Coordinates of C-alpha atoms and ligand atoms in Angstrom, one line a residue:
M1 CA 3.7 -18.3 -25.3
K2 CA 1.3 -17.5 -28.1
K3 CA 0.6 -14.2 -26.4
N4 CA 4.3 -13.5 -26.4
V5 CA 4.6 -14.1 -30.1
L6 CA 1.7 -11.9 -30.8
F7 CA 3.1 -9.2 -28.6
M8 CA 6.5 -9.3 -30.3
T9 CA 4.9 -9.1 -33.7
F10 CA 3.0 -6.1 -32.4
V11 CA 6.2 -4.5 -31.1
F12 CA 7.9 -5.1 -34.5
I13 CA 5.0 -3.5 -36.5
V14 CA 4.9 -0.5 -34.1
S15 CA 8.7 -0.1 -34.4
V16 CA 8.7 0.0 -38.1
V17 CA 5.8 2.4 -38.3
L18 CA 7.3 4.7 -35.8
A19 CA 10.9 4.5 -36.7
G20 CA 10.8 6.6 -39.9
C21 CA 13.9 6.4 -42.1
N22 CA 17.5 7.0 -41.4
N23 CA 19.9 8.6 -44.0
S24 CA 20.4 5.4 -45.9
G25 CA 16.7 5.1 -46.5
K26 CA 16.4 1.8 -44.6
P27 CA 13.9 1.7 -41.7
A28 CA 15.7 2.2 -38.4
V29 CA 14.0 -0.2 -36.0
T30 CA 13.6 1.3 -32.6
E31 CA 11.5 -0.9 -30.3
N32 CA 9.2 1.7 -29.0
V33 CA 7.1 0.0 -26.4
Y34 CA 5.4 1.5 -23.4
P35 CA 5.2 -1.0 -20.5
V36 CA 3.7 1.5 -18.0
I37 CA 1.7 0.3 -15.0
P38 CA -0.7 1.6 -14.0
K39 CA -1.7 2.4 -17.6
P40 CA -1.8 6.1 -18.2
V41 CA -5.1 7.8 -19.1
K42 CA -3.7 9.0 -22.4
L43 CA -0.5 8.0 -24.1
E44 CA 0.3 9.0 -27.7
P45 CA 3.4 7.1 -29.0
Q46 CA 5.8 9.2 -31.0
R47 CA 8.7 8.2 -33.2
G48 CA 12.3 8.3 -31.9
R49 CA 13.9 8.2 -28.5
F50 CA 15.4 10.5 -26.0
L51 CA 18.9 9.4 -24.9
F52 CA 20.2 10.3 -21.4
T53 CA 23.9 11.1 -21.7
S54 CA 26.5 12.6 -19.3
D55 CA 25.6 16.0 -20.8
T56 CA 21.9 15.8 -20.0
R57 CA 20.7 18.3 -17.3
I58 CA 17.8 18.1 -14.9
T59 CA 16.2 21.5 -14.4
Y60 CA 13.2 22.6 -12.5
Y61 CA 11.0 25.7 -12.4
P62 CA 10.0 27.5 -10.2
D63 CA 12.7 27.3 -7.5
N64 CA 11.1 24.7 -5.2
G65 CA 12.8 22.3 -2.7
E66 CA 10.5 19.4 -3.5
L67 CA 11.2 19.7 -7.3
Q68 CA 14.8 19.7 -6.5
N69 CA 14.5 16.6 -4.4
I70 CA 12.5 14.8 -7.1
G71 CA 15.2 15.8 -9.6
E72 CA 17.9 14.4 -7.3
F73 CA 15.8 11.2 -6.8
F74 CA 16.0 10.6 -10.5
S75 CA 19.6 11.7 -10.9
G76 CA 20.6 9.4 -8.0
M77 CA 18.8 6.5 -9.5
L78 CA 20.3 6.8 -12.9
A79 CA 23.8 7.5 -11.6
R80 CA 24.3 4.0 -10.3
P81 CA 23.8 2.0 -13.5
A82 CA 24.8 4.7 -15.9
G83 CA 27.9 5.8 -14.2
F84 CA 27.3 9.5 -14.7
T85 CA 25.4 12.0 -12.4
L86 CA 23.1 14.4 -14.0
P87 CA 23.3 17.8 -12.4
V88 CA 20.1 19.2 -11.0
M89 CA 19.5 22.9 -11.1
V90 CA 16.8 25.6 -11.1
A91 CA 15.9 26.7 -14.7
E92 CA 16.3 30.3 -15.7
K93 CA 12.8 30.5 -17.1
D94 CA 9.7 28.4 -17.5
A95 CA 10.9 26.7 -20.7
S96 CA 12.9 23.6 -21.6
V97 CA 16.2 23.7 -23.4
P98 CA 17.8 20.9 -25.5
N99 CA 19.0 17.8 -23.7
T100 CA 17.2 18.5 -20.4
L101 CA 14.7 16.8 -18.3
F102 CA 12.6 19.8 -17.3
L103 CA 10.3 19.6 -14.3
S104 CA 7.8 22.4 -14.0
L105 CA 4.8 23.3 -11.9
D106 CA 1.7 24.7 -13.6
T107 CA -1.4 25.4 -11.6
T108 CA -3.4 26.2 -14.6
L109 CA -3.4 22.6 -15.8
S110 CA -6.9 21.0 -15.9
M111 CA -6.2 17.8 -14.1
N112 CA -6.3 16.7 -10.5
D113 CA -3.4 17.3 -8.0
E114 CA -1.8 13.9 -8.6
G115 CA -1.9 14.2 -12.4
Y116 CA 1.0 15.1 -14.8
L117 CA 1.9 15.7 -18.4
L118 CA 4.9 14.0 -19.7
D119 CA 6.3 15.0 -23.1
I120 CA 9.2 13.1 -24.4
T121 CA 10.8 14.2 -27.7
T122 CA 14.2 13.4 -29.1
R123 CA 15.3 16.9 -28.1
A124 CA 14.1 17.1 -24.4
I125 CA 11.7 15.8 -21.8
E126 CA 9.2 17.9 -20.0
V127 CA 7.2 16.9 -16.9
K128 CA 4.4 19.3 -15.9
A129 CA 2.0 19.1 -13.0
R130 CA 0.0 21.2 -10.6
T131 CA 1.9 19.8 -7.7
P132 CA 5.3 18.2 -6.9
R133 CA 3.4 15.0 -6.2
G134 CA 2.2 15.0 -9.9
I135 CA 5.8 15.6 -11.0
F136 CA 6.9 12.6 -8.9
Y137 CA 4.4 10.4 -10.7
G138 CA 5.6 11.6 -14.0
I139 CA 9.1 10.6 -13.0
Q140 CA 7.8 7.1 -12.1
T141 CA 6.3 6.8 -15.6
L142 CA 9.6 7.9 -17.0
R143 CA 11.4 5.3 -14.9
Q144 CA 9.2 2.5 -16.2
L145 CA 10.0 3.7 -19.8
L146 CA 13.7 3.4 -19.2
P147 CA 15.4 0.0 -19.6
P148 CA 14.9 -2.0 -16.4
Q149 CA 18.7 -1.8 -15.7
V150 CA 17.9 1.7 -14.4
E151 CA 17.0 -0.1 -11.2
S152 CA 20.4 -1.5 -10.8
T153 CA 22.5 -0.4 -7.9
A154 CA 25.8 -1.2 -9.7
K155 CA 27.2 0.1 -13.0
V156 CA 25.8 -1.5 -16.1
E157 CA 27.7 -1.8 -19.3
K158 CA 26.4 -1.5 -22.8
V159 CA 22.9 -0.2 -22.0
A160 CA 21.7 2.9 -23.6
F161 CA 19.5 4.8 -21.1
S162 CA 16.9 6.0 -23.6
V163 CA 13.1 6.4 -23.5
P164 CA 10.6 6.2 -26.3
C165 CA 9.1 9.5 -27.4
A166 CA 5.5 10.1 -26.3
N167 CA 2.9 12.6 -25.2
I168 CA 1.3 11.4 -21.9
E169 CA -1.5 13.0 -20.0
D170 CA -2.3 11.2 -16.8
Q171 CA -4.1 11.4 -13.5
P172 CA -5.4 8.8 -11.0
R173 CA -9.0 7.7 -10.9
F174 CA -9.1 7.4 -7.0
P175 CA -7.4 9.5 -4.4
Y176 CA -6.7 6.5 -2.0
R177 CA -4.5 3.8 -3.5
G178 CA -3.4 1.6 -0.6
L179 CA -1.3 -1.4 0.3
H180 CA -1.4 -2.9 3.7
L181 CA 1.1 -5.1 5.7
D182 CA 0.4 -7.1 8.8
V183 CA 3.6 -7.1 10.9
G184 CA 1.9 -8.6 13.9
R185 CA 1.7 -12.2 12.8
H186 CA 5.1 -12.1 11.4
F187 CA 7.6 -9.3 11.9
F188 CA 9.5 -7.8 8.9
P189 CA 12.7 -5.7 9.5
K190 CA 12.8 -2.0 8.9
D191 CA 14.9 -2.3 5.8
F192 CA 12.2 -4.5 4.2
I193 CA 9.5 -1.9 5.0
L194 CA 11.6 0.7 3.3
R195 CA 11.9 -1.4 0.2
Y196 CA 8.1 -2.3 0.3
L197 CA 7.6 1.5 0.1
D198 CA 10.1 1.8 -2.8
V199 CA 8.2 -0.7 -4.9
M200 CA 4.8 0.8 -4.0
A201 CA 6.0 4.2 -5.3
L202 CA 6.9 2.6 -8.6
Y203 CA 3.2 1.7 -9.0
K204 CA 2.0 5.1 -7.8
Y205 CA 0.5 3.8 -4.5
N206 CA 0.0 6.7 -2.1
T207 CA -1.0 5.0 1.2
F208 CA 0.8 2.3 3.3
H209 CA -1.5 0.9 5.9
W210 CA 0.8 -0.5 8.6
H211 CA -0.9 -3.0 10.9
L212 CA 1.2 -2.7 14.0
T213 CA -0.5 -4.5 16.8
E214 CA -2.0 -8.0 17.0
D215 CA -2.8 -10.9 19.3
Q216 CA 0.5 -12.5 18.3
G217 CA 2.7 -9.5 18.8
W218 CA 2.8 -5.8 19.6
R219 CA 5.4 -4.2 17.2
I220 CA 5.6 -0.4 18.0
E221 CA 7.6 1.0 20.9
I222 CA 5.5 3.1 23.2
K223 CA 7.7 4.9 25.7
K224 CA 5.1 5.2 28.4
Y225 CA 4.3 1.4 28.4
P226 CA 7.6 -0.4 28.1
K227 CA 6.1 -3.8 28.8
L228 CA 4.3 -3.7 25.4
I229 CA 7.8 -4.4 24.0
Q230 CA 9.3 -6.3 26.9
I231 CA 6.4 -8.8 27.0
G232 CA 4.1 -8.0 24.1
S233 CA 6.6 -8.2 21.2
C234 CA 7.5 -11.9 21.9
R235 CA 5.5 -15.1 21.7
K236 CA 6.9 -18.2 23.1
E237 CA 6.3 -20.3 20.0
T238 CA 4.3 -20.5 16.7
V239 CA 1.9 -23.0 15.3
V240 CA 3.3 -25.1 12.5
G241 CA 1.3 -25.3 9.2
H242 CA -2.4 -24.6 9.0
W243 CA -3.9 -23.9 12.4
K244 CA -6.9 -26.0 13.1
S245 CA -9.5 -24.6 15.4
K246 CA -10.5 -28.2 16.2
G247 CA -8.1 -31.0 16.7
E248 CA -4.3 -31.2 17.2
N249 CA -1.9 -28.5 16.3
K250 CA 1.9 -28.7 16.3
Y251 CA 4.1 -25.9 17.7
D252 CA 7.7 -25.1 16.8
G253 CA 8.9 -24.4 20.3
K254 CA 10.9 -21.3 19.2
E255 CA 10.5 -17.9 20.7
Y256 CA 9.5 -15.3 18.1
C257 CA 10.0 -11.6 18.7
G258 CA 10.3 -8.3 16.9
Y259 CA 9.4 -4.6 17.1
Y260 CA 10.2 -1.2 15.7
T261 CA 11.8 1.5 17.8
Q262 CA 10.4 5.0 17.6
E263 CA 13.5 5.9 15.6
D264 CA 12.8 3.1 13.1
I265 CA 9.2 4.4 12.7
K266 CA 10.5 8.0 12.1
E267 CA 12.8 6.7 9.4
V268 CA 10.0 4.8 7.7
V269 CA 7.7 7.8 7.8
A270 CA 10.4 10.1 6.5
H271 CA 11.2 7.7 3.6
A272 CA 7.6 7.3 2.8
K273 CA 7.2 11.1 2.6
K274 CA 10.0 11.3 0.0
L275 CA 8.0 8.8 -2.0
Y276 CA 4.7 10.7 -1.6
I277 CA 3.3 7.9 0.5
T278 CA 1.2 8.5 3.6
V279 CA 1.7 5.9 6.3
I280 CA -1.5 5.1 8.2
P281 CA -0.8 3.2 11.5
E282 CA -3.3 0.7 12.8
I283 CA -3.6 0.2 16.5
E284 CA -6.2 -2.5 16.9
M285 CA -9.1 -2.2 19.4
P286 CA -11.1 -3.6 21.1
G287 CA -10.1 -7.0 19.6
H288 CA -6.9 -8.5 18.4
S289 CA -5.3 -7.1 21.5
L290 CA -4.0 -10.1 23.4
A291 CA -0.4 -9.0 23.2
A292 CA -1.3 -5.7 25.0
L293 CA -3.4 -7.7 27.6
A294 CA -0.4 -10.0 28.2
S295 CA 1.7 -6.9 28.9
Y296 CA -0.8 -5.1 31.1
P297 CA -3.4 -7.7 32.3
Q298 CA -5.5 -5.0 34.0
L299 CA -6.7 -4.0 30.5
G300 CA -8.8 -7.1 30.1
C301 CA -12.2 -7.9 31.7
T302 CA -10.9 -10.9 33.7
G303 CA -7.6 -9.5 34.8
G304 CA -5.7 -12.3 33.2
P305 CA -3.1 -13.8 33.3
Y306 CA -2.9 -13.6 29.5
E307 CA -0.3 -14.9 27.0
V308 CA 0.8 -13.5 23.7
A309 CA -1.0 -15.7 21.1
T310 CA 0.9 -18.6 19.5
H311 CA -1.7 -19.5 16.9
W312 CA -4.0 -17.6 14.5
G313 CA -7.7 -16.9 14.7
V314 CA -10.0 -14.8 16.8
F315 CA -9.6 -14.5 20.6
K316 CA -12.2 -13.8 23.2
D317 CA -10.0 -11.7 25.5
I318 CA -10.2 -8.1 24.3
Y319 CA -9.9 -4.7 25.9
C320 CA -12.4 -4.2 28.7
A321 CA -15.0 -1.5 27.7
G322 CA -16.1 -1.0 31.2
N323 CA -12.7 -0.1 32.5
D324 CA -11.7 3.6 32.3
S325 CA -8.0 2.8 32.6
V326 CA -8.3 1.1 29.1
F327 CA -9.2 4.5 27.6
S328 CA -6.4 6.3 29.4
F329 CA -4.0 3.6 28.2
L330 CA -5.3 3.9 24.6
E331 CA -5.2 7.7 24.7
D332 CA -1.6 7.6 25.9
V333 CA -0.7 5.1 23.2
L334 CA -2.4 7.1 20.5
T335 CA -0.7 10.3 21.7
E336 CA 2.7 8.8 21.0
V337 CA 1.3 7.3 17.8
M338 CA 0.1 10.8 16.6
D339 CA 3.6 12.2 17.4
L340 CA 5.1 9.6 15.1
F341 CA 2.6 9.6 12.2
P342 CA 1.5 12.9 10.7
S343 CA -1.3 11.1 8.7
K344 CA -4.8 12.6 8.7
Y345 CA -6.1 9.1 9.5
I346 CA -5.4 6.7 12.3
H347 CA -6.8 3.1 11.9
I348 CA -8.3 1.8 15.0
G349 CA -9.2 -1.7 13.8
G350 CA -12.6 -2.6 15.2
D351 CA -12.8 -6.0 13.6
E352 CA -13.4 -9.5 15.1
A353 CA -14.1 -8.5 18.7
P354 CA -16.2 -11.3 20.3
K355 CA -18.5 -10.0 23.0
D356 CA -18.2 -13.0 25.3
R357 CA -16.2 -11.3 28.0
W358 CA -18.2 -8.1 27.9
E359 CA -21.4 -10.0 28.4
K360 CA -20.2 -11.4 31.7
C361 CA -18.2 -8.4 33.0
P362 CA -19.9 -6.4 35.8
K363 CA -18.0 -3.2 34.7
C364 CA -19.2 -3.6 31.1
K365 CA -22.7 -4.1 32.3
A366 CA -22.5 -1.0 34.4
R367 CA -21.2 0.9 31.5
I368 CA -24.1 -0.3 29.3
Q369 CA -26.5 0.9 31.9
A370 CA -24.9 4.2 32.7
E371 CA -24.6 5.1 29.0
G372 CA -28.2 3.9 28.2
L373 CA -26.9 1.4 25.6
K374 CA -28.9 -1.5 24.3
D375 CA -26.4 -4.2 24.3
E376 CA -22.7 -5.2 23.8
H377 CA -22.8 -4.1 20.1
E378 CA -23.7 -0.6 21.2
L379 CA -21.0 -0.9 23.7
Q380 CA -18.5 -1.5 20.9
N381 CA -19.9 1.7 19.2
Y382 CA -19.4 3.5 22.5
F383 CA -15.8 2.3 22.6
I384 CA -15.0 3.3 19.1
S385 CA -16.9 6.7 19.3
R386 CA -15.1 7.6 22.5
I387 CA -11.7 6.9 20.8
E388 CA -12.9 8.8 17.7
K389 CA -13.8 11.8 19.8
F390 CA -10.3 11.8 21.3
L391 CA -8.6 11.6 17.9
N392 CA -10.9 14.1 16.3
A393 CA -10.1 16.6 19.1
H394 CA -6.4 16.2 18.0
G395 CA -7.3 16.8 14.4
R396 CA -7.2 13.2 13.2
N397 CA -9.9 11.0 11.7
I398 CA -10.4 7.3 12.3
I399 CA -10.6 4.4 9.8
G400 CA -12.1 1.2 11.0
W401 CA -12.9 -2.3 9.6
D402 CA -16.6 -2.7 8.6
E403 CA -17.6 -4.2 12.0
I404 CA -17.6 -0.6 13.2
L405 CA -21.0 -0.3 11.4
E406 CA -22.5 -2.7 14.0
G407 CA -24.3 -1.0 16.8
G408 CA -24.1 2.4 15.1
L409 CA -21.3 4.1 13.3
A410 CA -18.9 6.6 14.9
P411 CA -19.9 10.1 13.5
N412 CA -16.8 10.9 11.3
A413 CA -15.4 7.4 10.6
T414 CA -14.1 6.1 7.3
V415 CA -15.0 2.4 6.8
M416 CA -12.8 -0.2 5.3
S417 CA -15.1 -2.8 3.7
W418 CA -13.5 -6.2 3.9
R419 CA -16.3 -8.7 4.4
G420 CA -17.4 -8.2 0.8
I421 CA -18.8 -4.9 -0.3
K422 CA -21.9 -4.7 1.9
G423 CA -20.2 -2.6 4.5
G424 CA -18.9 -0.2 1.9
I425 CA -22.4 0.2 0.4
A426 CA -24.0 0.8 3.8
A427 CA -21.4 3.3 4.8
A428 CA -21.5 5.3 1.5
K429 CA -25.3 5.4 1.9
M430 CA -24.8 6.9 5.3
K431 CA -22.5 9.5 3.7
H432 CA -19.3 8.1 5.2
D433 CA -16.1 7.7 3.2
V434 CA -15.2 4.2 2.3
I435 CA -12.1 2.3 1.3
M436 CA -12.8 -1.0 -0.6
T437 CA -10.8 -4.1 0.4
P438 CA -13.2 -7.0 -0.2
G439 CA -11.6 -10.3 0.6
N440 CA -12.5 -11.9 -2.7
Y441 CA -10.6 -9.3 -4.8
C442 CA -8.1 -7.6 -2.5
Y443 CA -6.7 -10.3 -0.1
F444 CA -3.2 -11.0 -1.2
D445 CA -2.9 -13.7 1.5
H446 CA -5.1 -16.0 -0.7
Y447 CA -3.7 -18.5 -3.1
Q448 CA -2.9 -17.1 -6.5
G449 CA -2.5 -20.4 -8.3
D450 CA -3.2 -24.1 -7.9
K451 CA -3.1 -24.9 -4.2
D452 CA -1.1 -28.0 -4.7
K453 CA 1.7 -26.2 -6.5
E454 CA 1.8 -23.0 -4.4
P455 CA 3.5 -22.6 -1.0
L456 CA 1.2 -22.7 2.0
A457 CA -1.3 -19.9 2.2
I458 CA -4.4 -19.2 4.3
G459 CA -6.9 -20.4 1.7
G460 CA -9.1 -18.8 -0.9
F461 CA -8.2 -18.3 -4.5
L462 CA -7.3 -14.9 -6.0
P463 CA -5.5 -15.1 -9.3
L464 CA -4.0 -12.0 -11.0
K465 CA -6.9 -11.8 -13.5
K466 CA -9.5 -11.6 -10.7
V467 CA -7.6 -8.8 -8.9
Y468 CA -7.5 -6.9 -12.3
S469 CA -11.2 -7.4 -12.8
Y470 CA -12.1 -5.6 -9.6
E471 CA -14.4 -2.6 -9.9
P472 CA -14.3 -0.6 -6.7
I473 CA -17.6 1.3 -7.2
P474 CA -20.5 -0.9 -6.2
A475 CA -23.3 -0.9 -8.8
A476 CA -25.8 -0.3 -5.9
L477 CA -24.6 3.2 -5.3
T478 CA -26.1 6.3 -6.9
P479 CA -23.7 8.8 -8.6
D480 CA -24.0 11.0 -5.5
E481 CA -23.1 8.1 -3.2
Q482 CA -20.2 6.9 -5.4
K483 CA -18.1 9.8 -4.4
Y484 CA -17.7 8.4 -1.0
I485 CA -15.6 5.5 -2.4
L486 CA -12.1 6.8 -2.0
G487 CA -10.3 3.9 -3.6
A488 CA -9.2 0.3 -3.1
Q489 CA -6.5 -1.3 -1.0
G490 CA -4.6 -4.7 -1.1
N491 CA -4.4 -6.4 2.3
V492 CA -1.4 -8.5 3.2
W493 CA -2.2 -10.7 6.3
T494 CA 0.9 -12.6 7.2
E495 CA -0.2 -15.6 9.3
Y496 CA 1.4 -17.8 6.6
M497 CA 4.1 -15.5 5.4
A498 CA 7.1 -16.0 7.6
T499 CA 9.7 -14.3 5.4
S500 CA 9.9 -11.1 3.5
D501 CA 10.7 -13.0 0.2
Y502 CA 7.4 -14.8 0.6
V503 CA 5.6 -11.5 1.2
E504 CA 6.9 -10.2 -2.1
Y505 CA 5.9 -13.4 -3.8
M506 CA 2.3 -12.9 -2.5
V507 CA 2.1 -9.2 -3.3
Y508 CA 3.6 -8.9 -6.7
P509 CA 2.4 -8.9 -9.4
R510 CA -1.1 -8.8 -7.8
A511 CA -0.4 -5.3 -6.5
C512 CA 0.5 -4.2 -10.1
A513 CA -3.0 -5.3 -11.1
L514 CA -4.6 -3.4 -8.2
S515 CA -2.6 -0.3 -9.0
E516 CA -4.4 -0.2 -12.3
V517 CA -7.8 -0.7 -10.7
D518 CA -7.0 2.3 -8.5
W519 CA -5.5 4.5 -11.2
T520 CA -6.8 3.8 -14.7
P521 CA -10.3 4.7 -15.9
A522 CA -12.5 1.6 -15.9
G523 CA -13.1 1.8 -19.6
E524 CA -9.4 1.9 -20.4
K525 CA -8.6 -1.4 -18.7
D526 CA -7.8 -4.5 -20.8
Y527 CA -6.4 -7.6 -19.2
D528 CA -4.4 -8.9 -22.2
D529 CA -2.9 -5.6 -22.7
F530 CA -2.0 -5.4 -19.0
V531 CA -0.3 -8.7 -19.1
N532 CA 1.7 -7.7 -22.2
R533 CA 2.9 -4.6 -20.4
L534 CA 3.5 -6.6 -17.2
E535 CA 5.9 -9.0 -18.9
A536 CA 8.3 -6.1 -19.7
N537 CA 7.5 -4.1 -16.6
L538 CA 8.3 -7.0 -14.2
Q539 CA 11.9 -6.8 -15.4
H540 CA 12.2 -3.7 -13.3
L541 CA 11.3 -5.7 -10.2
K542 CA 13.7 -8.4 -11.3
V543 CA 16.6 -6.0 -11.4
M544 CA 15.4 -4.6 -8.0
G545 CA 15.7 -8.1 -6.6
V546 CA 11.9 -8.3 -5.8
H547 CA 10.8 -12.0 -5.4
Y548 CA 7.6 -11.6 -7.3
R549 CA 5.6 -14.6 -8.5
P550 CA 6.4 -15.3 -12.2
L551 CA 3.5 -15.1 -14.6
D552 CA 1.8 -18.4 -15.6
E553 CA 3.1 -19.7 -18.9
Ligands
LIG1 C1 -9.5 -11.4 8.8 S1 -9.5 -8.6 7.5 C2 -8.8 -10.5 9.6 C3 -7.4 -10.6 9.9 C4 -6.9 -12.0 9.3 C5 -7.5 -12.1 7.9 C6 -7.0 -13.4 7.2 C7 -9.7 -8.3 9.0 C8 -10.1 -7.0 9.4 N1 -9.4 -9.3 10.0 O1 -7.2 -10.5 11.3 O2 -5.5 -11.9 9.3 O3 -8.9 -12.2 8.0 O4 -7.3 -13.3 5.9

């Protein structure tokens, strides 16, 4: 509350200072605030506002289909609440004219390819960038400067769609800004995934890590192996409340199913592309594979029978590394996956794969011997490296969880450091790219407030402030090694998130904080300032109908 009063006083002072005088000589109070998240690298407030009217034009230069699409994205968004549609047209020359939103490409700008310049004057708005992607981010900033009603899908009365004048120069700190979603433990419909992407775009995330296969459900249609859906996408029931590895558990007795058709996937990937988001699919191996084993029992070391898992945790039955048909199965699956996802990376999991079955399996022992491997950990490395070779041959790179460091690292792999930062440090020192997702800063399945007052979650404690405080570059790295850290990602494991509303509650506003970790220079971050911006910024999510967790009083 005190913070609110302080903030409003600040708003008032800024308003009076910036407003200048109108004809009557009285100060005209315009509330120029800039609730942009992630915070731009440089933002110089200016006096006055630009007002969008039915006479405003959107123009772009040079003639470029992507710029046209971005112009139409903005025009379409504003049209619903404002009730007028701004025309989008190619400009006659590389210069803005009054009452236009002018988008232009300029490869001479000294910023990275995701950066942009945004100049807002009372006369016109100019967005400049080296690439259409940069223009898109400039538009997201503009969107956040508009009244939150801009997000409305219905006409809104009595709102002036104006933005405060400013000169903004902005670019991201990290090239990888990710958000993940586990659709294995619980399934979320395609329309929710589309909206998840919409909200990500607002915060300038550029990567969606889609965790598509799990012990508890296989969620992606693979034409060559129909049983993955017929059998693998359903579990017979689900554990109720916290799963206990020891002691009694209760089950709900209700079948739980869900999967995406290849058409659904194409729609998601196409939607993401329009939002400048890359979708990285994850096909888990060799562990977290019980749903696949239940569908095709010959893929396991014992031959089954197996059942799609009905509770959480880590399971001993994993793909058999001694069995060549496992590799042909996975190569077939990955071939269909590559056809659906144009991403440079394919995530192959690699985490939590107990070696119990491999230790007892004659085929695995034979493989260890034939390949001259030391033990089952090296066999895991053999497994991942063999899959990597296949994907590399098709022009793709692998990402794996940090367990892929055990028993030797596949030659071109990118490592996702989740068990703290050790894995990230080790991989960077080995000159491998790294994405930081340490549990104690990036796991949005952890509680974000007092356990007794929050809905059931897996455990842990990760309040907003802690997410915000995260520094992705480990102090242990030399400047040369630091460049292997591509960025940070928020992980959203859904054992205890059964509904999409609850996913949103867990993800926002923590993902707003992480967007600033990924985008804003470390020295520019300031938590109190972030929270002030967030209060106004969250109104956009409110109008969008996102079920974010309200800020603590
Ligand atoms: C560990 S993070 C897992 C997931 C769980 C998560 C719960 C990782 C690579 N594996 O399978 O859902 O913990 O927080």
